[in-house]
Short mmCIF file of C-alpha atoms in Angstrom, two decimals:
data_model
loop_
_atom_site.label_atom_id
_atom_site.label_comp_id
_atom_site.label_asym_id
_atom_site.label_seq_id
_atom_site.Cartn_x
_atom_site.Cartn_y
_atom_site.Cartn_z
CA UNK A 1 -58.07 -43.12 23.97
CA UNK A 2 -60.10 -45.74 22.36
CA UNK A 3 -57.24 -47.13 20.12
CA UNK A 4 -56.99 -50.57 22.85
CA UNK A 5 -60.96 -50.86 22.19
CA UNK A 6 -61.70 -54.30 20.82
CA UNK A 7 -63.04 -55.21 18.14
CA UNK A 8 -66.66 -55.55 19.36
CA UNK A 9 -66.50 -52.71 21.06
CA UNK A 10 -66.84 -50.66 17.43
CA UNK A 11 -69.44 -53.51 16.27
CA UNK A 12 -72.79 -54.06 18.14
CA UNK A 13 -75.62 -53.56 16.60
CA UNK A 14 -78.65 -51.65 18.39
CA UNK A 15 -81.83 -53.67 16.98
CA UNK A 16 -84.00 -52.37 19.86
CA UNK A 17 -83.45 -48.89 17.86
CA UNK A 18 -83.98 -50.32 14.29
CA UNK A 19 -87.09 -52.13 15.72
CA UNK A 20 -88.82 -48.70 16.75
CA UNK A 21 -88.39 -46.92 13.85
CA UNK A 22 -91.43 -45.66 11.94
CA UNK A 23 -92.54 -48.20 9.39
CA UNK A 24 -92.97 -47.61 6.00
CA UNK A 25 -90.97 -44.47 5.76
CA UNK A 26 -87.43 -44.60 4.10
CA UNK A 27 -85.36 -42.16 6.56
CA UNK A 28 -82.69 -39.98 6.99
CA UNK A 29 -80.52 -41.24 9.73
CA UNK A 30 -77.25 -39.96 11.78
CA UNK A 31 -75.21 -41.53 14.03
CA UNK A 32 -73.31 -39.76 16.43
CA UNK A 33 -70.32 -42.67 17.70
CA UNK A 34 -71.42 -44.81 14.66
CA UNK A 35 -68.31 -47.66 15.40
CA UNK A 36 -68.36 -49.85 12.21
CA UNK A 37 -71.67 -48.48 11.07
CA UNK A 38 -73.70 -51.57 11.89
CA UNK A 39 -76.88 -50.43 13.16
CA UNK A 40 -77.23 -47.98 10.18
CA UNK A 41 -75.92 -50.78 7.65
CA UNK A 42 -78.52 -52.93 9.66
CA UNK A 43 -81.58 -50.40 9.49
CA UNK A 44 -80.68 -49.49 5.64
CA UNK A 45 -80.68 -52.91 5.06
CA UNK A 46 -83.93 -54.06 6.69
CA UNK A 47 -85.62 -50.70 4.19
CA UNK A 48 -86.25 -48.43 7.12
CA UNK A 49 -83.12 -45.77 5.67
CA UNK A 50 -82.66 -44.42 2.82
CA UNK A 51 -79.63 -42.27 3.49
CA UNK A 52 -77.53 -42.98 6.62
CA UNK A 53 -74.73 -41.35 8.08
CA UNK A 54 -72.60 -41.51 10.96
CA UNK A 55 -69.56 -39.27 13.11
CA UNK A 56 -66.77 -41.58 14.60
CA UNK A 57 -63.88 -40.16 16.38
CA UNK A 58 -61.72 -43.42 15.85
CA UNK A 59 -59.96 -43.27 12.37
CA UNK A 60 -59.70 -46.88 12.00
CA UNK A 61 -63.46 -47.73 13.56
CA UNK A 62 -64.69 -44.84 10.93
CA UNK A 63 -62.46 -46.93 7.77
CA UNK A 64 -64.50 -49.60 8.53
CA UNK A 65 -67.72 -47.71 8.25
CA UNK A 66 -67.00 -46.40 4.96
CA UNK A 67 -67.45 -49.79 3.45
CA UNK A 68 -71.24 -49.67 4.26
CA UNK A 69 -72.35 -45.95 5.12
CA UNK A 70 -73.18 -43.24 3.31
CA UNK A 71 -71.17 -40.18 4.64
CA UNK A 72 -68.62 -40.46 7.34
CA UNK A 73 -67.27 -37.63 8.97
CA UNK A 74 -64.03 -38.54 11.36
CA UNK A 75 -63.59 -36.70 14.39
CA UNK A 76 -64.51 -35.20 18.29
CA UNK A 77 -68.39 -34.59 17.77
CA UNK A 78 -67.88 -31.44 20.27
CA UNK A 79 -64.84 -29.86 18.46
CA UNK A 80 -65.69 -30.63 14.62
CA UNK A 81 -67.99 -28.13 12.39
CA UNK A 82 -70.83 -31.15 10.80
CA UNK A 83 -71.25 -30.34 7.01
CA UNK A 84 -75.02 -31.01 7.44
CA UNK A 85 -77.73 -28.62 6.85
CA UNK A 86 -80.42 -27.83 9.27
CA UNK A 87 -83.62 -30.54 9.14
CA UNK A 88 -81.36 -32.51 7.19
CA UNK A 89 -82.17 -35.96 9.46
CA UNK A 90 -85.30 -37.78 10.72
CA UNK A 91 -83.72 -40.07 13.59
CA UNK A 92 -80.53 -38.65 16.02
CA UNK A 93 -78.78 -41.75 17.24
CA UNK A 94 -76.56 -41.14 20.26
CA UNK A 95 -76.08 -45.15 21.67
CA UNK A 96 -73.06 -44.88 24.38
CA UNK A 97 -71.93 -41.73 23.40
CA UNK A 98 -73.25 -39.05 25.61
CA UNK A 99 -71.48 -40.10 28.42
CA UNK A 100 -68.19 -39.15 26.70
CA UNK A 101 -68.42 -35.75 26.24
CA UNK A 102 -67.27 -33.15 28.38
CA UNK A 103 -70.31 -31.18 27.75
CA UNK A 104 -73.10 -32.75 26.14
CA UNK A 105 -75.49 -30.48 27.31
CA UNK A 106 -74.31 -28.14 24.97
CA UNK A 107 -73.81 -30.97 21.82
CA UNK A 108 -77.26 -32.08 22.10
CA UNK A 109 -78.15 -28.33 21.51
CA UNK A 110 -76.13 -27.95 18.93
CA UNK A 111 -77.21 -31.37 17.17
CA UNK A 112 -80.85 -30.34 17.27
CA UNK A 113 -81.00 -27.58 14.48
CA UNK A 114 -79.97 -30.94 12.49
CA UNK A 115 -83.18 -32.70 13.26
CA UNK A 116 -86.94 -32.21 11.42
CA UNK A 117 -89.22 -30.89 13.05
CA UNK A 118 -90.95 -34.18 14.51
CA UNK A 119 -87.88 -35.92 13.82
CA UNK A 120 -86.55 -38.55 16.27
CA UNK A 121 -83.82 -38.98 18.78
CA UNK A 122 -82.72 -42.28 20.68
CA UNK A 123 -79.77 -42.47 23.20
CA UNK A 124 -78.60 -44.55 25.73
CA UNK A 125 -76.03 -44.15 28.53
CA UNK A 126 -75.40 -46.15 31.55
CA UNK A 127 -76.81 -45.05 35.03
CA UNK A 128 -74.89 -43.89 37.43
CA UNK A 129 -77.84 -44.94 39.86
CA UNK A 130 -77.84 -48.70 39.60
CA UNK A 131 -77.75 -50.56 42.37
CA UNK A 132 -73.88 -52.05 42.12
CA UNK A 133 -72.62 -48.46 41.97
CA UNK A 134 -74.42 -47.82 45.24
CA UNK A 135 -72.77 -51.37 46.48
CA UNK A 136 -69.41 -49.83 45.29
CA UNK A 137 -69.75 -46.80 47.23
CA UNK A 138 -70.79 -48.34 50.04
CA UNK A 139 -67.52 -49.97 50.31
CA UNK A 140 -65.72 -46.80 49.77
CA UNK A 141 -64.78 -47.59 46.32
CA UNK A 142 -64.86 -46.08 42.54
CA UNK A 143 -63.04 -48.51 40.57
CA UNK A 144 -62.85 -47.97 36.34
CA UNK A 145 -62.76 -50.15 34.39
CA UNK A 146 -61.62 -50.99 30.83
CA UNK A 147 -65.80 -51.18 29.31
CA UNK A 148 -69.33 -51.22 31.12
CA UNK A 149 -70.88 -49.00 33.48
CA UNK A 150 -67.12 -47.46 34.58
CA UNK A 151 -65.14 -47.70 31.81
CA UNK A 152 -62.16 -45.03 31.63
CA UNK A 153 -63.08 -43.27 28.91
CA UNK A 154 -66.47 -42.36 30.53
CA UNK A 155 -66.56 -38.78 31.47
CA UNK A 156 -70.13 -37.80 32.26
CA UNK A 157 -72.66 -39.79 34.53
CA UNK A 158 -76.83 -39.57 34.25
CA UNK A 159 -79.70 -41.12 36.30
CA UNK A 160 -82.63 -41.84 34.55
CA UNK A 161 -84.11 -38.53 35.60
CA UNK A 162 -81.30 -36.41 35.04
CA UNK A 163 -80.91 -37.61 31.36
CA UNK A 164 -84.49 -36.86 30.43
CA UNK A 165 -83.77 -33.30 32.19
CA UNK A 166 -81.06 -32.58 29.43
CA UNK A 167 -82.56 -33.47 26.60
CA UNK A 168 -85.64 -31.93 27.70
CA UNK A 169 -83.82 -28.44 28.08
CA UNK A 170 -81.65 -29.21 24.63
CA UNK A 171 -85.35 -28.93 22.74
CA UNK A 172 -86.62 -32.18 22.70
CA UNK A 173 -89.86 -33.76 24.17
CA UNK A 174 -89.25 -37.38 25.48
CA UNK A 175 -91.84 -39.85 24.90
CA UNK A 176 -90.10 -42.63 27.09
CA UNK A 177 -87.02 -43.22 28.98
CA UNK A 178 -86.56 -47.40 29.99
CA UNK A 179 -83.55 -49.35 30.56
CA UNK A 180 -82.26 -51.21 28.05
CA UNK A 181 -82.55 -54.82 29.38
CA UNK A 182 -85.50 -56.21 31.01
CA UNK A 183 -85.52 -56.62 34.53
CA UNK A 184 -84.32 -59.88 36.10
CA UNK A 185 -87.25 -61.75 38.18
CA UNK A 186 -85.92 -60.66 41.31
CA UNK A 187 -85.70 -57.42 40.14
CA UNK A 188 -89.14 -56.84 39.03
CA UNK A 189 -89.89 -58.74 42.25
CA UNK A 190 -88.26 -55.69 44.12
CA UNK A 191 -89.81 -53.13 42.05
CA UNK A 192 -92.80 -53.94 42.94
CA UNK A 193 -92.86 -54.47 46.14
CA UNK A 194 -91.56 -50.61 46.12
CA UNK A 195 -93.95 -49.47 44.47
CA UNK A 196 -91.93 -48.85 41.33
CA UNK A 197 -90.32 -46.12 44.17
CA UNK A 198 -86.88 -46.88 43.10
CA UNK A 199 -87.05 -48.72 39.51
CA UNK A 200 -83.61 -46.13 38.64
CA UNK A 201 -81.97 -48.83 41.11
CA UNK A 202 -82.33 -51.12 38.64
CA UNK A 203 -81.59 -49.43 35.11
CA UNK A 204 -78.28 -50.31 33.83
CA UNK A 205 -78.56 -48.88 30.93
CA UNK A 206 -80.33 -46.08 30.09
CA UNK A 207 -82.86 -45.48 26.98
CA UNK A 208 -84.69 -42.64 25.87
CA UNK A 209 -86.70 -41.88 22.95
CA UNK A 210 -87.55 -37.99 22.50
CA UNK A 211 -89.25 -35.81 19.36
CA UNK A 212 -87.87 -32.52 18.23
CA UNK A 213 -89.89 -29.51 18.85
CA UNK A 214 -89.96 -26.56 16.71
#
């Protein structure tokens, strides 16, 4: 399924994550969908991890990782027992991932025994509300595509609202759900002129930091 991926596809690097993590603390971070490891190289590098480890489902995207993380398990997040002791990790990182699971409802539940108590989860998915969607539909169209908001692989879709309602009910408190990119002028423009109504028009991407409860 993702073995026509390109390179950069396994490769990005989520500084916007590695930017919010807790200074002066050297963490325990997992990766659900790691790719080539590069944010967790990235935040171990920069002294915000101490111990990093990621889950890739791609054998040749989780070779790669080896060279620079920690532990590497290979395989389907939702089929796969982790070898990972409860309150084993302070940060969760699920970046494009969620919306490739055929029930992650019941994966984030099951990843949250993993977490401290206090410990942090970030994820991001695209939204099935933006505004081009609607465009799409409007024309009586769903076209995939081979990356981006509609790429094939994608299996799940979220609006801002209904992400923050399942991680909410998988145990976690969110303390903020944004989009990823900053809004265009026109955009912001539009926003508020609407009162910041309809600002899930213009997420693309979705992002969401959340806290584990007890």
């Amino acid at each position: 399924m993702y073995e026509d991926k390109p390179d950069d596809y396994f490769k990005s690097v989520r500084l916007d994550i590695i930017a919010d993590l807790p200074a002066g603390h050297k963490l325990s971070l997992l990766e659900i969908g790691c790719g080539y490891g590069a944010t967790l190289a990235e935040a171990k590098r920069q002294g915000k991890a101490a111990r990093i480890a990621g889950v890739e489902i791609d054998p040749k995207a989780a070779a790669q990782a080896r060279r620079t993380v920690d532990e590497i398990i290979v395989g389907d997040v939702e089929l796969i027992e982790l070898p990972f002791a409860p309150y084993s990790f302070d940060v969760l990182i699920l970046s494009a991932v969620l919306e490739h699971l055929v029930d992650p409802w019941q994966t984030l539940k099951r990843l949250h025994p993993l977490l401290k108590i206090g410990g942090l989860i970030y994820a991001s998915s695209p939204s099935v509300a933006h505004i081009t969607v609607l465009r799409m539909l409007l024309r009586n169209r769903w076209d995939y595509a081979e990356r981006g908001r509609l790429d094939r692989t994608h299996l799940r879709w979220f609006t801002p609202e209904t992400y923050c309602e399942m991680v909410e009910r998988a145990g976690f408190k969110v303390h903020w759900v944004r989009p990823v990119e900053k809004l265009t002028g026109k955009q912001a423009v539009a926003d508020l002129l609407t009162l910041r109504r309809f600002s899930h028009l213009f997420t693309s991407q979705i992002f969401l930091k959340a806290e584990r409860m007890a």
